[in-house]
Coordinates of C-alpha atoms and ligand atoms in Angstrom, one line a residue:
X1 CA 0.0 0.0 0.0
X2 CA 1.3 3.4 -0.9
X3 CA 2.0 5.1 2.1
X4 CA 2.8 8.8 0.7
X5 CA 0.9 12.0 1.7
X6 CA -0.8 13.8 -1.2
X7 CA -0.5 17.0 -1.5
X8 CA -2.7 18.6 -3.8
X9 CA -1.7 21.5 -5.4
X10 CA -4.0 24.6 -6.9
X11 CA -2.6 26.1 -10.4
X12 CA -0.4 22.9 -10.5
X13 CA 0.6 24.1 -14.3
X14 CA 1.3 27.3 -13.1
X15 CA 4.5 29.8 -11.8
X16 CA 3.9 28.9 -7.8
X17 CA 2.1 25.1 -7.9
X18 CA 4.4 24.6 -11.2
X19 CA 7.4 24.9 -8.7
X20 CA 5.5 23.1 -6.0
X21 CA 4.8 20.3 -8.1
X22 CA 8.4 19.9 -9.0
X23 CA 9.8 19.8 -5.7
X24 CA 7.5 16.9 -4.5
X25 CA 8.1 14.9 -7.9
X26 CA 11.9 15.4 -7.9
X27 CA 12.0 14.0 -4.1
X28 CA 10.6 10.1 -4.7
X29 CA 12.1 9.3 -1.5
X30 CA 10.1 12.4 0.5
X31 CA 6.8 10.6 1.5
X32 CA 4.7 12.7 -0.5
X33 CA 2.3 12.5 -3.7
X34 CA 1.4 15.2 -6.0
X35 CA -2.1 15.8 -6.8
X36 CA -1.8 18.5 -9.8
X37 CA -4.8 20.2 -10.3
X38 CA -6.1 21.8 -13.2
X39 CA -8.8 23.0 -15.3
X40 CA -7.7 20.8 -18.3
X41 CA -6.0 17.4 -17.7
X42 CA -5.3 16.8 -21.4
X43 CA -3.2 20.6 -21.7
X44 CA 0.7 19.9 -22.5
X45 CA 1.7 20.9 -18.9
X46 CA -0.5 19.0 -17.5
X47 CA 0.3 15.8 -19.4
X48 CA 4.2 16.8 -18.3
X49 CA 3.1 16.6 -15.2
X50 CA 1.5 13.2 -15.2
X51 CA 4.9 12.0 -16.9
X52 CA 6.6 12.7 -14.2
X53 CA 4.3 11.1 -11.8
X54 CA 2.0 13.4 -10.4
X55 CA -1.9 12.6 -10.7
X56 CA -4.0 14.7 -12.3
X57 CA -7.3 15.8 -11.3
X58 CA -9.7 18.5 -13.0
X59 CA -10.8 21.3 -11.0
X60 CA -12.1 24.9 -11.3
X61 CA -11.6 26.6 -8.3
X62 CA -14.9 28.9 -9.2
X63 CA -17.1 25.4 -8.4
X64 CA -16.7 24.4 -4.5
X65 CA -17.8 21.0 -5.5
X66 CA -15.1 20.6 -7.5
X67 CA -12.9 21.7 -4.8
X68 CA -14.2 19.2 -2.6
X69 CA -13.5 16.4 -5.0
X70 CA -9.9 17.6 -6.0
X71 CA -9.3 17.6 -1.9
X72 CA -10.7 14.5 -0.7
X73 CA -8.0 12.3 1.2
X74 CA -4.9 14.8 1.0
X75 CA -3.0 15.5 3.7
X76 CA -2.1 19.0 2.5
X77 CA -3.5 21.7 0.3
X78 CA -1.4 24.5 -1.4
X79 CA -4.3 27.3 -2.3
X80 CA -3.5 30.4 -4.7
X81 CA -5.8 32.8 -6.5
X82 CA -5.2 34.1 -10.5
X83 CA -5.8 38.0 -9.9
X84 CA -4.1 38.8 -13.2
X85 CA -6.5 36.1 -15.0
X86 CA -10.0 38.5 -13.7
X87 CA -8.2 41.7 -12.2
X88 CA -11.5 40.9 -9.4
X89 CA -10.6 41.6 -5.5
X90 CA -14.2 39.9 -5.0
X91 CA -13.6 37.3 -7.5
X92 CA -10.1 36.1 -5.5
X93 CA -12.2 36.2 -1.8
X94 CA -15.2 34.2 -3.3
X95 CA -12.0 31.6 -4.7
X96 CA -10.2 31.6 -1.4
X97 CA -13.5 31.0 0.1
X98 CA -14.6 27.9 -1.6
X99 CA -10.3 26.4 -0.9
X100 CA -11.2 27.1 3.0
X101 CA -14.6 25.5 2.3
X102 CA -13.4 22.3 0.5
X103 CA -10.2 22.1 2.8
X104 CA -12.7 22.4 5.7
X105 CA -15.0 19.2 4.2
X106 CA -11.7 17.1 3.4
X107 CA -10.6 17.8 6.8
X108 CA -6.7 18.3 5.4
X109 CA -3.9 18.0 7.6
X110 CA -2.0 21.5 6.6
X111 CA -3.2 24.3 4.1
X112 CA -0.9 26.9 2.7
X113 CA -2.2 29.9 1.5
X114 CA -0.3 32.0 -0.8
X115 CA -1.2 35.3 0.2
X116 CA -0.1 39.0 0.7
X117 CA -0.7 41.7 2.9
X118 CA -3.6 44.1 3.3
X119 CA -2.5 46.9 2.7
X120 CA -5.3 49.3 4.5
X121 CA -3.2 47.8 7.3
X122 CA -0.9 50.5 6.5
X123 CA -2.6 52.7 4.4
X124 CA -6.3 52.9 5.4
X125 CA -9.0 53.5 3.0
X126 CA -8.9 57.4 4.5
X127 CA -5.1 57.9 4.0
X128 CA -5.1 59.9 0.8
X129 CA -1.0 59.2 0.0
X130 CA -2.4 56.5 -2.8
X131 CA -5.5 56.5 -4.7
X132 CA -8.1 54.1 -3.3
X133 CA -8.8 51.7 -6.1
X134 CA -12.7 50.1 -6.6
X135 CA -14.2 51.8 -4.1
X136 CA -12.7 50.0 -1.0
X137 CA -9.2 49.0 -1.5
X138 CA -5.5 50.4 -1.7
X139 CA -3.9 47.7 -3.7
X140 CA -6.5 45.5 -4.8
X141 CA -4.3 42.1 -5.4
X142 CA -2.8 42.2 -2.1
X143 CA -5.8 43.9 0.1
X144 CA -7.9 40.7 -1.2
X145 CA -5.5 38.5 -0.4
X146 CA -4.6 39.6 3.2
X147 CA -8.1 39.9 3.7
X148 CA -8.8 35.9 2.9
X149 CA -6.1 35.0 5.5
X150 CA -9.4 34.9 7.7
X151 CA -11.6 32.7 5.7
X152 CA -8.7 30.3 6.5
X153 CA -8.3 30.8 10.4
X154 CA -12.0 31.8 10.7
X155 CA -12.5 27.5 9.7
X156 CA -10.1 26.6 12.4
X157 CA -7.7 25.2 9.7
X158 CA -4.4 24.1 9.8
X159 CA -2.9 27.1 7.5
X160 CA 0.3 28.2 7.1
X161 CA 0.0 32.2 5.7
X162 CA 2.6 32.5 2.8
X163 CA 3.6 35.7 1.9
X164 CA 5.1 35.9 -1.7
X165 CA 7.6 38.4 -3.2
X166 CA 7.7 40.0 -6.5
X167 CA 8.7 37.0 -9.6
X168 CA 11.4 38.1 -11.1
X169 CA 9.7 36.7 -14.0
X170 CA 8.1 40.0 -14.2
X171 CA 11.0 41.1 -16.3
X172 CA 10.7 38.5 -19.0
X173 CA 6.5 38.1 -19.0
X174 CA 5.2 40.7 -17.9
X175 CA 6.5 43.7 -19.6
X176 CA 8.9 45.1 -17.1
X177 CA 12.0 44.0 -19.1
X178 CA 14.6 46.9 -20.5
X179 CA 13.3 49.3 -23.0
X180 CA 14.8 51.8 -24.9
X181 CA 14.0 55.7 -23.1
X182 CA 14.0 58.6 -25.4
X183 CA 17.6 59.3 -25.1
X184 CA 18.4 56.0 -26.7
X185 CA 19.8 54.3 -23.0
X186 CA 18.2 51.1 -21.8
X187 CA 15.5 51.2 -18.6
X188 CA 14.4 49.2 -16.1
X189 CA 11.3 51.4 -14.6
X190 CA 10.1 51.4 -11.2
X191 CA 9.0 54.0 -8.7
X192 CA 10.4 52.3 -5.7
X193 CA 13.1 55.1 -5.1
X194 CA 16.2 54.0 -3.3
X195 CA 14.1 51.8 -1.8
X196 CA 14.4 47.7 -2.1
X197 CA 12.6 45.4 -4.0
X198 CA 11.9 41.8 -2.3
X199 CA 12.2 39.3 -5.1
X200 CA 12.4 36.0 -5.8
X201 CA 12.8 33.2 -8.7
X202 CA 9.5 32.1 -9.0
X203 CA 10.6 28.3 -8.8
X204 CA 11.5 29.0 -4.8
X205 CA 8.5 30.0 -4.4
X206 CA 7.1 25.8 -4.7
X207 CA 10.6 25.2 -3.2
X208 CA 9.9 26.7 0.1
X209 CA 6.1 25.6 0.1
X210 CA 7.1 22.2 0.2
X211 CA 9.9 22.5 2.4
X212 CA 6.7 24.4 5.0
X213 CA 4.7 20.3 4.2
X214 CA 7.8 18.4 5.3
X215 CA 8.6 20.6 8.3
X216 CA 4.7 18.8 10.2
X217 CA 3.1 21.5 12.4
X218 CA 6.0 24.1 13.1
X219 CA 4.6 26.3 10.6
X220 CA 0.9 25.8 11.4
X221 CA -0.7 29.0 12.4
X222 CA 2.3 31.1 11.2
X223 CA 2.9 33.6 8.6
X224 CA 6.5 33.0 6.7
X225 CA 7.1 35.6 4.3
X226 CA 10.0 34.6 1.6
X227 CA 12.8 36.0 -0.6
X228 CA 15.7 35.4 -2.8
X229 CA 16.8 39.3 -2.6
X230 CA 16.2 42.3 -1.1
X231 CA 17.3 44.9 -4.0
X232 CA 17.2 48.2 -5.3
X233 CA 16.2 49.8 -8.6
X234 CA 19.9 50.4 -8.8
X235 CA 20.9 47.4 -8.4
X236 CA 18.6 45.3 -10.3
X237 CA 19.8 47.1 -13.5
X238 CA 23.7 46.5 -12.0
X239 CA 22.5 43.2 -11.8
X240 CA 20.9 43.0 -15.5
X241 CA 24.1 45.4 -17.0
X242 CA 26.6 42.5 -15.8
X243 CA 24.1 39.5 -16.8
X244 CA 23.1 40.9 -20.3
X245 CA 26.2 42.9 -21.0
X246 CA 25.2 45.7 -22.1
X247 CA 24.2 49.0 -20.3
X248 CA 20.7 48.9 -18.2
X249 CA 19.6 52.0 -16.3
X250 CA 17.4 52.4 -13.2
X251 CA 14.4 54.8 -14.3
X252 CA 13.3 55.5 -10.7
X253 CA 9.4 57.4 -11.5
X254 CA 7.0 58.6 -9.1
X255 CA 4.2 55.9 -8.1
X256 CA 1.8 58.3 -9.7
X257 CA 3.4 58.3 -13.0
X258 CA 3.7 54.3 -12.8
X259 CA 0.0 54.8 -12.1
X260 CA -0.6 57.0 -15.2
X261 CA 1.0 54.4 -17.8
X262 CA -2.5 53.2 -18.7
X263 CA -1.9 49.4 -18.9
X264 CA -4.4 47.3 -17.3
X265 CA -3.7 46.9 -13.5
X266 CA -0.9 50.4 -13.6
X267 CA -3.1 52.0 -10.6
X268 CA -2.7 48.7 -8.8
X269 CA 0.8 47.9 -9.5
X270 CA 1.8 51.8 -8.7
X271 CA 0.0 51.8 -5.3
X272 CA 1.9 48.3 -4.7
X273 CA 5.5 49.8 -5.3
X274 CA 4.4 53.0 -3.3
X275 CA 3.7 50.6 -0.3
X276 CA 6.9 48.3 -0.7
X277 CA 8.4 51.8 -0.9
X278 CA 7.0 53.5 1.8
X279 CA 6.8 50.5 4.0
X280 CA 10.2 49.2 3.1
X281 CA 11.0 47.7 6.3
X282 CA 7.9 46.1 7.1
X283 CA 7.8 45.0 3.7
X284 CA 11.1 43.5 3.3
X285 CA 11.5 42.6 7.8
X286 CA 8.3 40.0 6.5
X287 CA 11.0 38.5 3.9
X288 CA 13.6 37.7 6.0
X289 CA 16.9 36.4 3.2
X290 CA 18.3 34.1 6.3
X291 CA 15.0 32.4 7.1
X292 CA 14.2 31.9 3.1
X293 CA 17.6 30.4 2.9
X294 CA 17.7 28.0 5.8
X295 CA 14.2 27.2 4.6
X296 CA 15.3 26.1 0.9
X297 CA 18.7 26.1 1.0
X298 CA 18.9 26.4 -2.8
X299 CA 17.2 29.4 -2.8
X300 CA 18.3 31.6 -6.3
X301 CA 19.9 35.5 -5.5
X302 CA 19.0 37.9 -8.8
X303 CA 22.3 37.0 -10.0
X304 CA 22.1 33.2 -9.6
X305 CA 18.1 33.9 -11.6
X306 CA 20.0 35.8 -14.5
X307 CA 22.7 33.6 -14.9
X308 CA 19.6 30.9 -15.4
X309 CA 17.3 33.0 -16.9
X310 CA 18.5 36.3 -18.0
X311 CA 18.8 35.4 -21.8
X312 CA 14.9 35.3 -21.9
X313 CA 14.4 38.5 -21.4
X314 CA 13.1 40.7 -23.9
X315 CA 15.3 44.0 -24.7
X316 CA 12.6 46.2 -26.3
X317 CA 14.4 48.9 -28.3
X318 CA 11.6 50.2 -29.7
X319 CA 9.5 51.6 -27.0
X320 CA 10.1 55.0 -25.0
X321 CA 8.1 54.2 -21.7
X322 CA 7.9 51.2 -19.4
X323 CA 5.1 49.3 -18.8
X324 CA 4.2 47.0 -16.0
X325 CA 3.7 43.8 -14.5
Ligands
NAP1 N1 3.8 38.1 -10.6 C1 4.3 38.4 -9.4 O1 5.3 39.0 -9.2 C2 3.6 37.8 -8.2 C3 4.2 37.9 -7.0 C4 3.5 37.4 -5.8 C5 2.3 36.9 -6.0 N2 1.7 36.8 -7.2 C6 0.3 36.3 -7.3 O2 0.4 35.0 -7.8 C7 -0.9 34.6 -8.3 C8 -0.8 33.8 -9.5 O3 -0.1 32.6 -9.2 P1 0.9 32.0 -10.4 O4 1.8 33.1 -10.8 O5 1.4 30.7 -9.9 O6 -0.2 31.8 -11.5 P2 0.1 31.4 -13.1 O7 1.5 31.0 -13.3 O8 -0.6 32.5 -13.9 O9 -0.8 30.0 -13.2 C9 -2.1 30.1 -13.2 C10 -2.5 28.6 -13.3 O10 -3.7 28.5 -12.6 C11 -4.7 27.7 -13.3 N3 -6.0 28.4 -13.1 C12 -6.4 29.6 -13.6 N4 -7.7 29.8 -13.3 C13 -8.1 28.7 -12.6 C14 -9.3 28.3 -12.1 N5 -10.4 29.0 -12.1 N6 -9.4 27.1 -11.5 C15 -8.3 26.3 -11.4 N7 -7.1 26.6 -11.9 C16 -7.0 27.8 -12.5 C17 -4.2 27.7 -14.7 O11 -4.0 26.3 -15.0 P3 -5.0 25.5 -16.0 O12 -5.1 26.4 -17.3 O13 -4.1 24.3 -16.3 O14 -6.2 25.3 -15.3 C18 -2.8 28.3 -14.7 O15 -1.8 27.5 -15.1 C19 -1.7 35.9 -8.5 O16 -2.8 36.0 -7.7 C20 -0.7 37.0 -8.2 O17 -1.2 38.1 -7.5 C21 2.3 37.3 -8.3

């Protein structure tokens, strides 16, 4: 009889379950199964996944039933909303919702919820540094997700509260790579100031999650924020100037003009900087580099990411502004 633990895993072909999933396949000897769930079993990731060993079960995480299905007889649960997929605060605390429901009914041993602060925390709805954003929130993606930590601890589950850092994916998929300014020098364009950036290789991200499973109930009840660098502006495009070899400046704008670049989610993203700015050692004191080391010792820096990755970034020579994540 197999004895493993199954973990099943939320956006199992995606950045943060993709890396999860990983971790538990490439450790046969770990005492745990992967569950990979998706909303198409027959996709090319998921297939990948199934290659490598993981089941694969079919789930949506807008139906609760389905939820319930995808959970039943896992030890542990790894739960993350798509805010980029629906740009819906609502949307992500109705989703969180039915992942505390389902893990409720299949009575899991340990839930981790990949969240990120609320930021009316900080920076309540009256505070009029940042604009607020759909009527009730500062930063919409994080203030949703901060605010589910409850739906979790509200069920008396046995969560652990992961708080994420900025992929430093962002660079190759979501538009924040180098572009061309209109003085013809290459850009990197965020209004964080000379403040720093918590980041992290998006693989870790799975990494650490897993290493949270293996480490029982010492994480149960806890928030455990992770990162594979704490770095400025400045640096980054130090960083990206050695990795790419050519010249990459720092193009350090004002949260309001990163809010004024008119791509979907720019208020968003702008009042997101302004807070990792503003808050900088809240922020990055939640992201502790020694504790994300010890907990996945393999942990990438920005230079080890580059030296992997960098190549993949888009250079865009054409453009005279930066857009966003
Ligand atoms: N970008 C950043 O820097 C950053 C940093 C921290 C946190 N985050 C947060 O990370 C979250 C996204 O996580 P990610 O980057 O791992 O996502 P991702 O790579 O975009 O993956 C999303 C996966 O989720 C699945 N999915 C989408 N809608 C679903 C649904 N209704 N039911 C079930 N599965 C669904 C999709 O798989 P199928 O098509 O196979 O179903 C897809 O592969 C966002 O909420 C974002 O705010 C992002």
């Amino acid at each position: 009889m197999d004895e493993k633990k199954v973990i099943a895993v939320i956006g199992a072909t995606g950045a943060q379950g993709g890396g999860l999933c990983r971790a538990i396949l490439a450790d046969a000897g770990g005492g745990y199964r992967v569950r990979a769930l998706t909303r198409n079993a027959g996709s090319d990731k998921a297939k990948e996944l199934k290659q490598l060993g993981a089941e694969v079960v079919e789930v949506d995480i807008d139906d609760v039933e389905s939820l319930k299905r995808a959970f039943r007889g896992a030890h542990g649960v790894f739960c993350v909303t798509f805010f980029w997929e629906h740009f819906s605060p609502e949307k992500e605390l109705a989703e969180a919702k039915n992942m505390a429901d389902a893990a409720k009914h299949a009575e899991v041993r340990h839930v981790i919820w990949s969240t990120l602060e609320d930021t009316r925390m900080w920076v309540p709805l009256g505070d009029r540094r940042m604009p607020t954003l759909m009527g009730k929130y500062k930063v919409p993606h994080f203030d949703a997700k901060g605010e589910a930590n409850r739906l979790f601890s509200e069920r008396g589950l046995p969560a652990t509260f992961l708080l994420t850092s900025f992929y430093w994916e962002n660079l190759i998929h979501f538009g924040m790579g180098p572009k061309k300014g209109e003085d013809g020098n290459l850009y990197i364009t965020l209004p964080m100031g000379d403040k720093k950036l918590p980041g992290i290789a998006s693989e870790d991200i799975g990494k650490c999650a897993y290493a949270i499973f293996r480490k029982g109930r010492e994480f149960i009840g806890k928030t455990v924020g992770i990162a594979g660098d704490h770095l400025t502006g400045g640096q980054m495009a130090t960083a990206l100037t050695k990795a790419l070899g050519m010249e990459i400046l720092y193009n350090a704008v004002s949260p309001k003009v990163y809010r004024s670049f008119g791509f979907p989610g720019a208020e968003d993203l702008g009042n997101m900087f302004q807070f990792k700015r503003d808050f900088e050692s809240v922020f990055c004191g939640a992201r502790s580099l020694e504790f994300s080391r010890a907990l996945n010792p393999s942990m990438q820096t920005f230079e080890n990411w580059l030296a992997e990755k960098g190549r993949e970034i888009p250079i865009d020579i054409g453009s005279s502004r930066a857009s966003g994540e």
